[in-house]
Short mmCIF file of C-alpha atoms and ligand atoms in Angstrom, two decimals:
data_model
loop_
_atom_site.label_atom_id
_atom_site.label_comp_id
_atom_site.label_asym_id
_atom_site.label_seq_id
_atom_site.Cartn_x
_atom_site.Cartn_y
_atom_site.Cartn_z
CA UNK A 937 -0.03 0.00 0.04
CA UNK A 938 1.16 3.51 -0.82
CA UNK A 939 1.97 5.98 1.93
CA UNK A 940 0.00 8.70 0.14
CA UNK A 941 -2.17 9.50 -2.80
CA UNK A 942 0.81 11.25 -4.30
CA UNK A 943 2.89 8.15 -4.01
CA UNK A 944 0.20 5.84 -5.32
CA UNK A 945 0.34 7.50 -8.74
CA UNK A 946 4.00 7.17 -9.51
CA UNK A 947 6.14 4.26 -10.55
CA UNK A 948 8.62 3.65 -7.74
CA UNK A 949 11.77 1.68 -8.52
CA UNK A 950 12.77 -0.94 -5.78
CA UNK A 951 16.36 -0.66 -4.57
CA UNK A 952 18.13 -3.54 -2.97
CA UNK A 953 19.07 -3.55 0.82
CA UNK A 954 22.67 -3.36 1.88
CA UNK A 955 24.34 -6.78 1.62
CA UNK A 956 27.70 -6.57 3.54
CA UNK A 957 30.20 -4.03 4.93
CA UNK A 958 31.13 -0.80 3.07
CA UNK A 959 33.56 2.01 3.44
CA UNK A 960 32.39 5.44 2.38
CA UNK A 961 33.13 9.10 3.01
CA UNK A 962 29.56 10.16 3.95
CA UNK A 963 26.77 7.86 5.11
CA UNK A 964 23.30 9.45 5.24
CA UNK A 965 20.50 7.92 7.38
CA UNK A 966 17.00 8.56 5.64
CA UNK A 967 16.02 8.95 2.03
CA UNK A 968 13.64 11.91 2.39
CA UNK A 969 14.25 15.46 1.15
CA UNK A 970 16.97 16.25 3.88
CA UNK A 971 19.07 13.15 3.20
CA UNK A 972 18.66 13.37 -0.55
CA UNK A 973 19.39 17.22 -0.96
CA UNK A 974 22.50 16.67 1.27
CA UNK A 975 23.55 13.81 -1.05
CA UNK A 976 22.77 16.00 -4.12
CA UNK A 977 24.77 19.01 -3.07
CA UNK A 978 27.60 16.95 -1.69
CA UNK A 979 27.99 14.87 -4.91
CA UNK A 980 27.63 17.94 -7.03
CA UNK A 981 30.37 19.79 -5.15
CA UNK A 982 32.78 16.82 -5.06
CA UNK A 983 32.01 14.01 -7.57
CA UNK A 984 34.79 11.89 -6.03
CA UNK A 985 32.99 11.58 -2.67
CA UNK A 986 31.71 8.08 -1.86
CA UNK A 987 28.24 8.61 -0.54
CA UNK A 988 25.77 5.93 0.78
CA UNK A 989 22.02 6.63 1.78
CA UNK A 990 20.55 4.03 4.11
CA UNK A 991 16.75 4.01 4.19
CA UNK A 992 14.70 1.86 6.62
CA UNK A 993 11.70 1.56 4.19
CA UNK A 994 11.87 3.18 0.73
CA UNK A 995 12.63 6.50 -0.80
CA UNK A 996 9.94 9.03 0.20
CA UNK A 997 8.42 6.77 2.88
CA UNK A 998 8.40 9.58 5.45
CA UNK A 999 6.90 12.98 5.31
CA UNK A 1000 8.62 13.75 2.04
CA UNK A 1001 6.35 11.44 0.15
CA UNK A 1002 3.25 12.53 1.92
CA UNK A 1003 3.24 16.25 2.38
CA UNK A 1004 1.07 19.14 1.18
CA UNK A 1005 3.66 20.13 -1.37
CA UNK A 1006 4.19 23.69 -0.21
CA UNK A 1007 7.74 24.63 -0.90
CA UNK A 1008 7.49 27.78 1.37
CA UNK A 1009 10.19 30.28 2.38
CA UNK A 1010 8.82 30.28 5.92
CA UNK A 1011 10.89 28.46 8.53
CA UNK A 1012 9.17 27.31 11.72
CA UNK A 1013 9.60 29.86 14.54
CA UNK A 1014 10.19 32.74 12.07
CA UNK A 1015 7.65 35.07 13.39
CA UNK A 1016 8.85 34.85 16.94
CA UNK A 1017 12.52 35.30 15.93
CA UNK A 1018 11.72 38.31 13.64
CA UNK A 1019 9.83 39.92 16.50
CA UNK A 1020 12.81 39.69 18.87
CA UNK A 1021 15.51 42.30 18.25
CA UNK A 1022 18.17 39.84 19.41
CA UNK A 1023 17.28 37.08 16.87
CA UNK A 1024 15.97 39.42 14.03
CA UNK A 1025 19.19 39.85 12.00
CA UNK A 1026 19.83 36.09 11.84
CA UNK A 1027 16.27 35.30 10.92
CA UNK A 1028 16.22 37.91 8.17
CA UNK A 1029 19.33 36.21 6.65
CA UNK A 1030 17.59 32.92 7.02
CA UNK A 1031 14.49 34.25 5.29
CA UNK A 1032 16.57 35.48 2.35
CA UNK A 1033 18.23 32.06 1.98
CA UNK A 1034 14.84 30.34 2.17
CA UNK A 1035 13.47 32.57 -0.58
CA UNK A 1036 16.49 31.55 -2.67
CA UNK A 1037 15.85 27.85 -1.80
CA UNK A 1038 12.35 28.06 -3.18
CA UNK A 1039 13.61 29.38 -6.51
CA UNK A 1040 16.54 26.97 -6.61
CA UNK A 1041 14.19 24.00 -6.15
CA UNK A 1042 12.59 24.92 -9.43
CA UNK A 1043 15.91 25.43 -11.11
CA UNK A 1044 17.29 22.09 -9.97
CA UNK A 1045 14.03 20.30 -10.95
CA UNK A 1046 14.20 21.83 -14.39
CA UNK A 1047 18.00 20.99 -14.77
CA UNK A 1048 17.51 17.40 -13.57
CA UNK A 1049 14.28 16.69 -15.36
CA UNK A 1050 12.34 16.19 -12.17
CA UNK A 1051 8.68 16.52 -13.37
CA UNK A 1052 7.22 17.56 -9.96
CA UNK A 1053 4.72 20.21 -11.20
CA UNK A 1054 6.67 23.06 -9.60
CA UNK A 1055 4.61 26.26 -9.82
CA UNK A 1056 5.75 29.36 -7.96
CA UNK A 1057 2.48 31.10 -7.33
CA UNK A 1058 3.00 32.18 -3.68
CA UNK A 1059 0.88 31.62 -0.61
CA UNK A 1060 -2.26 33.36 0.33
CA UNK A 1061 -3.29 33.13 4.12
CA UNK A 1062 -6.85 34.25 4.30
CA UNK A 1063 -8.64 35.94 7.14
CA UNK A 1064 -11.79 33.87 7.05
CA UNK A 1065 -12.96 35.22 10.38
CA UNK A 1066 -12.76 38.75 11.62
CA UNK A 1067 -10.65 37.42 14.51
CA UNK A 1068 -7.99 36.36 12.06
CA UNK A 1069 -7.43 39.91 10.73
CA UNK A 1070 -5.20 41.15 13.74
CA UNK A 1071 -3.12 37.96 13.79
CA UNK A 1072 -2.25 38.23 10.11
CA UNK A 1073 -1.75 42.02 10.18
CA UNK A 1074 0.68 41.47 13.13
CA UNK A 1075 2.78 38.90 11.12
CA UNK A 1076 2.93 41.32 8.21
CA UNK A 1077 3.87 44.22 10.60
CA UNK A 1078 6.53 42.10 12.18
CA UNK A 1079 8.09 41.26 8.82
CA UNK A 1080 7.91 45.03 7.86
CA UNK A 1081 9.64 46.00 11.16
CA UNK A 1082 12.44 43.55 10.25
CA UNK A 1083 12.96 45.30 6.89
CA UNK A 1084 11.07 42.63 4.79
CA UNK A 1085 9.36 44.71 2.12
CA UNK A 1086 5.83 44.86 0.70
CA UNK A 1087 6.98 42.89 -2.37
CA UNK A 1088 7.94 39.94 -0.04
CA UNK A 1089 4.97 39.92 2.41
CA UNK A 1090 1.92 42.05 2.00
CA UNK A 1091 -1.47 42.60 3.68
CA UNK A 1092 -4.34 42.56 1.08
CA UNK A 1093 -7.85 43.92 1.79
CA UNK A 1094 -10.69 41.63 0.95
CA UNK A 1095 -11.15 42.80 -2.64
CA UNK A 1096 -7.45 42.38 -3.33
CA UNK A 1097 -7.39 39.02 -1.58
CA UNK A 1098 -10.26 37.86 -3.65
CA UNK A 1099 -8.12 38.13 -6.74
CA UNK A 1100 -6.19 35.09 -5.32
CA UNK A 1101 -8.78 33.03 -3.64
CA UNK A 1102 -12.45 33.27 -2.71
CA UNK A 1103 -13.36 31.21 0.32
CA UNK A 1104 -16.95 31.50 1.72
CA UNK A 1105 -15.83 34.33 4.05
CA UNK A 1106 -12.91 36.66 3.33
CA UNK A 1107 -11.90 39.65 5.38
CA UNK A 1108 -8.43 40.16 3.90
CA UNK A 1109 -5.26 37.98 3.53
CA UNK A 1110 -1.58 37.90 3.97
CA UNK A 1111 0.22 37.16 0.65
CA UNK A 1112 3.79 36.31 -0.13
CA UNK A 1113 5.11 35.28 -3.59
CA UNK A 1114 7.80 33.09 -1.96
CA UNK A 1115 6.23 29.63 -2.16
CA UNK A 1116 5.99 27.00 -4.85
CA UNK A 1117 3.44 24.10 -5.17
CA UNK A 1118 5.00 20.72 -5.94
CA UNK A 1119 4.06 17.16 -6.20
CA UNK A 1120 6.07 16.01 -3.17
CA UNK A 1121 6.41 12.24 -4.20
CA UNK A 1122 7.60 13.11 -7.70
CA UNK A 1123 10.08 15.58 -6.17
CA UNK A 1124 11.57 12.99 -3.70
CA UNK A 1125 11.67 10.17 -6.26
CA UNK A 1126 13.21 12.41 -8.89
CA UNK A 1127 15.81 13.61 -6.44
CA UNK A 1128 16.75 10.01 -5.74
CA UNK A 1129 17.31 9.31 -9.44
CA UNK A 1130 19.42 12.52 -9.67
CA UNK A 1131 21.77 11.61 -6.88
CA UNK A 1132 22.07 8.04 -8.20
CA UNK A 1133 23.08 9.51 -11.54
CA UNK A 1134 26.02 11.14 -9.63
CA UNK A 1135 27.09 7.77 -8.21
CA UNK A 1136 25.33 7.89 -4.75
CA UNK A 1137 24.27 4.48 -3.51
CA UNK A 1138 20.81 4.15 -1.96
CA UNK A 1139 19.95 1.12 0.11
CA UNK A 1140 16.24 0.62 0.84
CA UNK A 1141 14.82 -1.74 3.39
CA UNK A 1142 17.91 -1.02 5.46
CA UNK A 1143 17.36 0.36 9.01
CA UNK A 1144 20.46 2.03 10.38
CA UNK A 1145 21.74 2.94 13.84
CA UNK A 1146 24.49 5.57 14.14
CA UNK A 1147 27.62 4.07 15.84
CA UNK A 1148 31.03 5.55 16.39
CA UNK A 1149 32.77 5.66 12.91
CA UNK A 1150 29.66 4.86 10.85
CA UNK A 1151 26.26 3.17 10.71
CA UNK A 1152 25.17 -0.32 11.94
CA UNK A 1153 22.53 -2.14 9.92
CA UNK A 1154 21.18 -5.69 10.25
CA UNK A 1155 22.94 -6.69 7.06
CA UNK A 1156 26.23 -4.90 7.33
CA UNK A 1157 28.35 -2.09 8.78
CA UNK A 1158 29.01 1.18 6.82
CA UNK A 1159 32.22 2.81 7.97
CA UNK A 1160 32.09 6.48 7.19
CA UNK A 1161 34.15 9.61 8.05
CA UNK A 1162 30.81 11.58 8.44
CA UNK A 1163 27.23 10.47 9.21
CA UNK A 1164 24.29 12.65 8.46
CA UNK A 1165 21.07 11.68 10.36
CA UNK A 1166 18.02 12.85 8.42
CA UNK A 1167 15.21 10.74 9.83
CA UNK A 1168 12.90 13.60 11.12
CA UNK A 1169 10.10 12.21 13.30
CA UNK A 1170 11.62 8.69 13.36
CA UNK A 1171 14.42 10.04 15.41
CA UNK A 1172 12.43 9.05 18.50
CA UNK A 1173 13.22 5.45 17.55
CA UNK A 1174 17.02 5.89 17.69
CA UNK A 1175 19.03 5.18 20.86
CA UNK A 1176 19.09 8.02 23.38
CA UNK A 1177 16.94 10.37 21.13
CA UNK A 1178 13.41 9.51 22.25
CA UNK A 1179 12.78 12.94 23.75
CA UNK A 1180 14.55 14.94 21.19
CA UNK A 1181 11.42 15.66 19.16
CA UNK A 1182 7.79 14.59 19.21
CA UNK A 1183 5.98 12.99 16.30
CA UNK A 1184 2.84 15.02 15.43
CA UNK A 1185 0.51 13.74 12.80
CA UNK A 1186 -0.76 15.81 9.89
CA UNK A 1187 -3.45 14.38 7.63
CA UNK A 1188 -4.60 15.12 4.21
CA UNK A 1189 -7.37 14.52 1.67
CA UNK A 1190 -7.27 14.66 -2.11
CA UNK A 1191 -10.36 15.50 -4.24
CA UNK A 1192 -11.09 14.32 -7.78
CA UNK A 1193 -9.98 16.60 -10.65
CA UNK A 1194 -12.25 19.64 -10.46
CA UNK A 1195 -13.88 21.25 -13.49
CA UNK A 1196 -12.97 24.76 -14.62
CA UNK A 1197 -16.26 26.19 -13.33
CA UNK A 1198 -15.47 25.01 -9.89
CA UNK A 1199 -11.93 26.55 -9.97
CA UNK A 1200 -13.43 29.77 -11.31
CA UNK A 1201 -15.45 30.00 -8.01
CA UNK A 1202 -12.40 29.10 -5.86
CA UNK A 1203 -9.60 30.86 -7.51
CA UNK A 1204 -5.93 29.87 -7.02
CA UNK A 1205 -5.45 30.36 -10.75
CA UNK A 1206 -1.64 30.65 -10.39
CA UNK A 1207 -1.60 27.55 -8.15
CA UNK A 1208 -1.07 29.74 -4.97
CA UNK A 1209 -0.91 27.55 -1.90
CA UNK A 1210 -3.70 28.42 0.61
CA UNK A 1211 -4.34 28.56 4.32
CA UNK A 1212 -6.21 30.70 6.73
CA UNK A 1213 -5.55 32.43 9.97
CA UNK A 1214 -6.96 29.76 12.38
CA UNK A 1215 -4.71 28.47 15.15
CA UNK A 1216 -5.05 24.73 14.17
CA UNK A 1217 -3.15 24.69 10.84
CA UNK A 1218 -4.87 23.83 7.57
CA UNK A 1219 -3.19 24.00 4.16
CA UNK A 1220 -4.20 23.44 0.57
CA UNK A 1221 -2.80 23.39 -2.90
CA UNK A 1222 -4.40 23.21 -6.40
CA UNK A 1223 -2.50 20.36 -8.01
CA UNK A 1224 -1.12 20.32 -11.44
CA UNK A 1225 -4.04 18.22 -12.46
CA UNK A 1226 -6.61 20.48 -10.94
CA UNK A 1227 -7.46 18.60 -7.72
CA UNK A 1228 -7.69 20.17 -4.29
CA UNK A 1229 -5.07 18.58 -1.91
CA UNK A 1230 -6.06 19.69 1.57
CA UNK A 1231 -4.67 18.87 5.01
CA UNK A 1232 -4.58 19.88 8.61
CA UNK A 1233 -3.34 19.04 12.06
CA UNK A 1234 -5.56 18.05 15.08
CA UNK A 1235 -4.83 14.27 15.16
CA UNK A 1236 -3.97 13.03 18.61
CA UNK A 1237 -0.42 12.73 19.87
CA UNK A 1238 0.18 9.17 20.96
CA UNK A 1239 1.63 8.11 24.36
CA UNK A 1240 5.42 7.52 24.38
CA UNK A 1241 5.89 9.30 21.01
CA UNK A 1242 4.62 6.20 19.38
CA UNK A 1243 4.55 6.00 15.50
CA UNK A 1244 2.25 3.39 14.00
CA UNK A 1245 0.94 2.91 10.50
CA UNK A 1246 -2.59 3.01 12.01
CA UNK A 1247 -2.08 6.48 13.22
CA UNK A 1248 -1.84 7.71 9.64
CA UNK A 1249 -5.52 7.18 9.21
CA UNK A 1250 -7.64 8.85 11.91
CA UNK A 1251 -11.33 8.92 10.84
CA UNK A 1252 -12.40 11.86 13.14
CA UNK A 1253 -9.58 14.11 11.82
CA UNK A 1254 -10.44 13.13 8.24
CA UNK A 1255 -14.10 14.16 8.90
CA UNK A 1256 -13.03 17.39 10.51
CA UNK A 1257 -10.69 18.16 7.43
CA UNK A 1258 -13.47 17.36 4.94
CA UNK A 1259 -15.90 19.58 6.92
CA UNK A 1260 -13.48 22.47 6.98
CA UNK A 1261 -12.69 22.14 3.21
CA UNK A 1262 -16.42 22.35 2.36
CA UNK A 1263 -17.03 25.18 4.84
CA UNK A 1264 -14.32 27.15 3.17
CA UNK A 1265 -15.28 26.24 -0.31
CA UNK A 1266 -18.98 25.23 -0.62
CA UNK A 1267 -18.30 24.54 -4.30
CA UNK A 1268 -16.59 21.38 -3.16
CA UNK A 1269 -19.53 19.87 -1.31
CA UNK A 1270 -20.16 17.22 -4.00
CA UNK A 1271 -16.50 16.59 -4.96
CA UNK A 1272 -15.43 13.07 -4.51
CA UNK A 1273 -12.52 12.48 -2.16
CA UNK A 1274 -10.08 9.99 -3.88
CA UNK A 1275 -7.43 9.78 -1.28
CA UNK A 1276 -6.81 10.17 2.52
CA UNK A 1277 -3.56 9.74 4.12
CA UNK A 1278 -1.28 11.23 6.87
CA UNK A 1279 2.02 11.00 8.49
CA UNK A 1280 4.31 12.16 11.36
CA UNK A 1281 6.33 15.34 11.36
CA UNK A 1282 9.07 16.30 14.09
CA UNK A 1283 8.50 19.05 16.62
CA UNK A 1284 11.35 19.98 18.91
CA UNK A 1285 10.75 21.44 22.31
CA UNK A 1286 11.06 25.03 21.22
CA UNK A 1287 9.47 24.52 17.83
CA UNK A 1288 12.57 25.41 15.92
CA UNK A 1289 14.40 23.40 13.28
CA UNK A 1290 18.17 22.72 13.86
CA UNK A 1291 21.34 21.38 12.31
CA UNK A 1292 23.57 20.19 15.05
CA UNK A 1293 26.88 18.42 15.12
CA UNK A 1294 27.69 15.50 17.56
CA UNK A 1295 31.25 14.25 16.86
CA UNK A 1296 31.24 12.91 13.39
CA UNK A 1297 27.49 13.02 13.05
CA UNK A 1298 25.35 15.89 11.81
CA UNK A 1299 21.71 15.90 12.64
CA UNK A 1300 19.34 17.91 10.50
CA UNK A 1301 15.53 18.50 10.79
CA UNK A 1302 12.71 19.01 13.19
CA UNK A 1303 11.02 21.33 10.77
CA UNK A 1304 7.64 21.46 12.60
CA UNK A 1305 5.79 20.78 9.39
CA UNK A 1306 7.76 23.42 7.20
CA UNK A 1307 10.42 21.14 5.74
CA UNK A 1308 9.99 21.08 2.03
CA UNK A 1309 12.17 24.11 1.13
CA UNK A 1310 13.95 24.11 4.41
CA UNK A 1311 15.41 20.61 3.62
CA UNK A 1312 17.05 22.05 0.58
CA UNK A 1313 18.71 24.72 2.62
CA UNK A 1314 19.66 22.12 5.16
CA UNK A 1315 21.25 19.97 2.40
CA UNK A 1316 23.43 22.89 1.21
CA UNK A 1317 24.42 23.80 4.73
CA UNK A 1318 25.42 20.19 5.62
CA UNK A 1319 27.47 20.14 2.52
CA UNK A 1320 29.37 23.23 3.67
CA UNK A 1321 29.75 21.80 7.19
CA UNK A 1322 31.14 18.58 5.84
CA UNK A 1323 33.45 20.19 3.49
CA UNK A 1324 34.66 22.66 6.16
CA UNK A 1325 33.66 25.63 3.95
CA UNK A 1326 33.18 28.86 5.99
CA UNK A 1327 30.09 30.07 4.04
CA UNK A 1328 27.29 32.32 5.23
CA UNK A 1329 25.11 29.24 5.49
CA UNK A 1330 27.05 27.70 8.33
CA UNK A 1331 26.61 30.86 10.36
CA UNK A 1332 22.67 30.89 10.07
CA UNK A 1333 21.18 30.66 13.62
CA UNK A 1334 19.69 27.18 13.20
CA UNK A 1335 23.25 25.70 12.82
CA UNK A 1336 24.32 24.57 16.28
CA UNK A 1337 20.95 25.42 17.86
CA UNK A 1338 19.92 22.94 20.58
CA UNK A 1339 16.38 22.70 21.92
CA UNK A 1340 16.00 21.02 25.28
CA UNK A 1341 14.44 17.69 25.52
CA UNK A 1342 10.67 17.06 25.75
CA UNK A 1343 9.39 16.10 29.22
CA UNK A 1344 9.08 12.52 30.16
CA UNK A 1345 5.75 10.72 30.03
CA UNK A 1346 3.03 11.10 31.14
CA UNK A 1347 3.66 14.82 31.19
CA UNK A 1348 4.40 15.01 27.61
CA UNK A 1349 1.20 13.25 26.59
CA UNK A 1350 -0.88 15.39 28.94
CA UNK A 1351 0.80 18.66 27.88
CA UNK A 1352 0.74 18.09 24.13
CA UNK A 1353 -2.80 16.89 23.89
CA UNK A 1354 -4.02 19.78 26.25
CA UNK A 1355 -2.23 22.19 23.93
CA UNK A 1356 -4.08 20.60 20.93
CA UNK A 1357 -7.46 20.94 22.77
CA UNK A 1358 -6.76 24.48 23.72
CA UNK A 1359 -5.87 25.44 20.11
CA UNK A 1360 -9.17 23.78 18.85
CA UNK A 1361 -11.19 25.60 21.48
CA UNK A 1362 -9.80 29.03 20.56
CA UNK A 1363 -10.74 28.39 16.97
CA UNK A 1364 -14.18 27.20 17.91
CA UNK A 1365 -14.71 30.26 20.10
CA UNK A 1366 -13.65 32.70 17.30
CA UNK A 1367 -15.83 30.83 14.83
CA UNK A 1368 -18.70 31.71 17.21
CA UNK A 1369 -17.58 35.36 17.14
CA UNK A 1370 -16.20 35.31 20.68
CA UNK A 1371 -12.88 36.69 21.90
CA UNK A 1372 -11.33 33.92 24.15
CA UNK A 1373 -8.70 36.45 25.75
CA UNK A 1374 -7.60 34.13 28.57
CA UNK A 1375 -7.13 31.12 26.26
CA UNK A 1376 -5.37 33.28 23.78
CA UNK A 1377 -3.01 34.65 26.45
CA UNK A 1378 -2.18 31.00 27.48
CA UNK A 1379 -1.56 30.00 23.83
CA UNK A 1380 0.82 32.93 23.26
CA UNK A 1381 2.90 31.62 26.20
CA UNK A 1382 3.12 28.20 24.64
CA UNK A 1383 6.34 27.59 22.58
CA UNK A 1384 4.41 27.21 19.31
CA UNK A 1385 4.25 28.95 15.94
C1 FAD B 138 0.88 15.16 5.96
C2 FAD B 138 2.03 16.21 5.98
C3 FAD B 138 1.96 17.37 5.27
C4 FAD B 138 3.07 18.26 5.24
N1 FAD B 138 2.93 19.34 4.45
C5 FAD B 138 4.11 20.20 4.38
C6 FAD B 138 4.08 21.24 3.40
O1 FAD B 138 3.11 21.46 2.70
N2 FAD B 138 5.17 22.02 3.44
C7 FAD B 138 6.25 21.81 4.12
O2 FAD B 138 7.21 22.56 4.08
N3 FAD B 138 6.35 20.75 4.98
C8 FAD B 138 5.29 19.91 5.06
N4 FAD B 138 5.30 18.78 5.91
C9 FAD B 138 6.61 18.54 6.53
C10 FAD B 138 7.72 17.98 5.50
O3 FAD B 138 7.07 16.99 4.73
C11 FAD B 138 8.82 17.45 6.20
O4 FAD B 138 9.32 18.46 7.09
C12 FAD B 138 9.91 16.92 5.32
O5 FAD B 138 9.48 16.16 4.27
C13 FAD B 138 11.02 16.30 6.20
O6 FAD B 138 11.91 15.66 5.26
P1 FAD B 138 13.07 14.69 5.91
O7 FAD B 138 13.81 14.15 4.78
O8 FAD B 138 13.77 15.41 6.94
O9 FAD B 138 12.23 13.60 6.64
P2 FAD B 138 11.32 12.38 6.10
O10 FAD B 138 10.75 12.65 4.78
O11 FAD B 138 10.35 11.96 7.22
O12 FAD B 138 12.25 11.20 5.92
C14 FAD B 138 12.93 10.50 6.93
C15 FAD B 138 13.28 9.06 6.34
O13 FAD B 138 14.18 8.43 7.36
C16 FAD B 138 13.71 7.04 7.29
N5 FAD B 138 14.15 6.46 8.46
C17 FAD B 138 13.68 6.48 9.70
N6 FAD B 138 14.35 5.82 10.61
C18 FAD B 138 15.52 5.29 9.95
C19 FAD B 138 16.59 4.44 10.25
N7 FAD B 138 16.75 4.18 11.62
N8 FAD B 138 17.52 4.10 9.34
C20 FAD B 138 17.22 4.43 7.99
N9 FAD B 138 16.21 5.28 7.60
C21 FAD B 138 15.36 5.64 8.55
C22 FAD B 138 12.28 7.05 7.06
O14 FAD B 138 11.81 5.81 6.59
C23 FAD B 138 12.07 8.18 6.09
O15 FAD B 138 11.99 7.86 4.82
C24 FAD B 138 4.26 17.92 5.88
C25 FAD B 138 4.34 16.70 6.71
C26 FAD B 138 3.29 15.78 6.64
C27 FAD B 138 3.35 14.50 7.40
#
């Protein structure tokens, strides 16, 4: 069975497992975007490097084969870091690199013949409730105070916003041109082929454990001068890393292809990615074949940071995502849903991604659900770290950033699920036209966003 609707539509080559010991220069754990962009940039910079990618399941098995396909310039935690004068300059540099990453993804896809439906239409975050207006205007003002211009992030009034998208209620929107819509599975599978063309070896069905001097697998040891750990939410399954991140599930639905009349009522003519100002994140994209791919958070966190295939499919969450979709776009009331899937993403204790070094091992990820473009930037940064190049990238604030560990259970389970309930209850109150001031004050103190 495929891990997502995206993955079910593509031919996926099977790659053999590791069969014996190997000596390489760099061994990468995980064949998602982070692992493969790292392999891509390393192999491009130094074709003589011996690089192996070890993947427990198959290329794109993780979030990279399942996501919403937003390659956005936003990095998790950006708003908070732009608002704080101490962290602002570093985050502005990061934002510039992220905007470049969004463009570069399209350039690499074109150069490597990766047919992933890349379309840089930007992102429109609509105020679909009056309560959303001040939140979104605050984000725009924060960007402006940091010197990010109108051409990069803009507030649009309702009439201007309606030129991008027309949900059932519209009170304005935040718009940025720095986002591309992609087919995530085609991107990850295409990247794998591109790195193999450069001599990188990918071993599927090969679970690895980092050990001093390399990686241990059930079918052989890979000795490597450098190990890159790029396993995102699955990190919780590696020794001594159970509390480094939590796996949080995001779930998605895919409609049938929609006729031109329906799209004329919805908008998104340039394939802008779409969200709104609610607290519990929802996200959508118009696919290259005119479907609506739409997802959201809200699925439960499972005790002990458990990850199980059954958790990918949570009927109450799917029902809620479908209700939200039709509430936003009544034109979709009769549209058939042709796919439902989900998967875990990694959230660190301070909701910030990081690239850290631990001896000969580099660990990259914890993107908090914003990893599609960020993984490209991570790949270039890990390349520079491994090559010892003193570039601007290795001085970005996420390099060397360490979040503290999550609390032990049962505190973690109670805290994370209470946070989820609080978020839902604020949205419900605002839907009813109320101002839940106390709950909002508590929310603002949580390390989220
Ligand atoms: C439903 C959903 C929607 C999302 N939507 C968006 C979006 O629209 N935009 C956005 O920016 N981000 C989105 N994200 C997040 C984004 O997909 C991820 O941040 C990104 O794909 C992470 O890439 P990765 O390579 O670091 O990790 P992954 O893609 O998760 O890859 C990790 C890989 O490591 C493998 N692995 C695990 N353990 C081992 C081991 N011991 N040995 C070997 N291999 C191992 C796994 O099998 C997996 O293939 C979404 C995530 C989900 C789940």
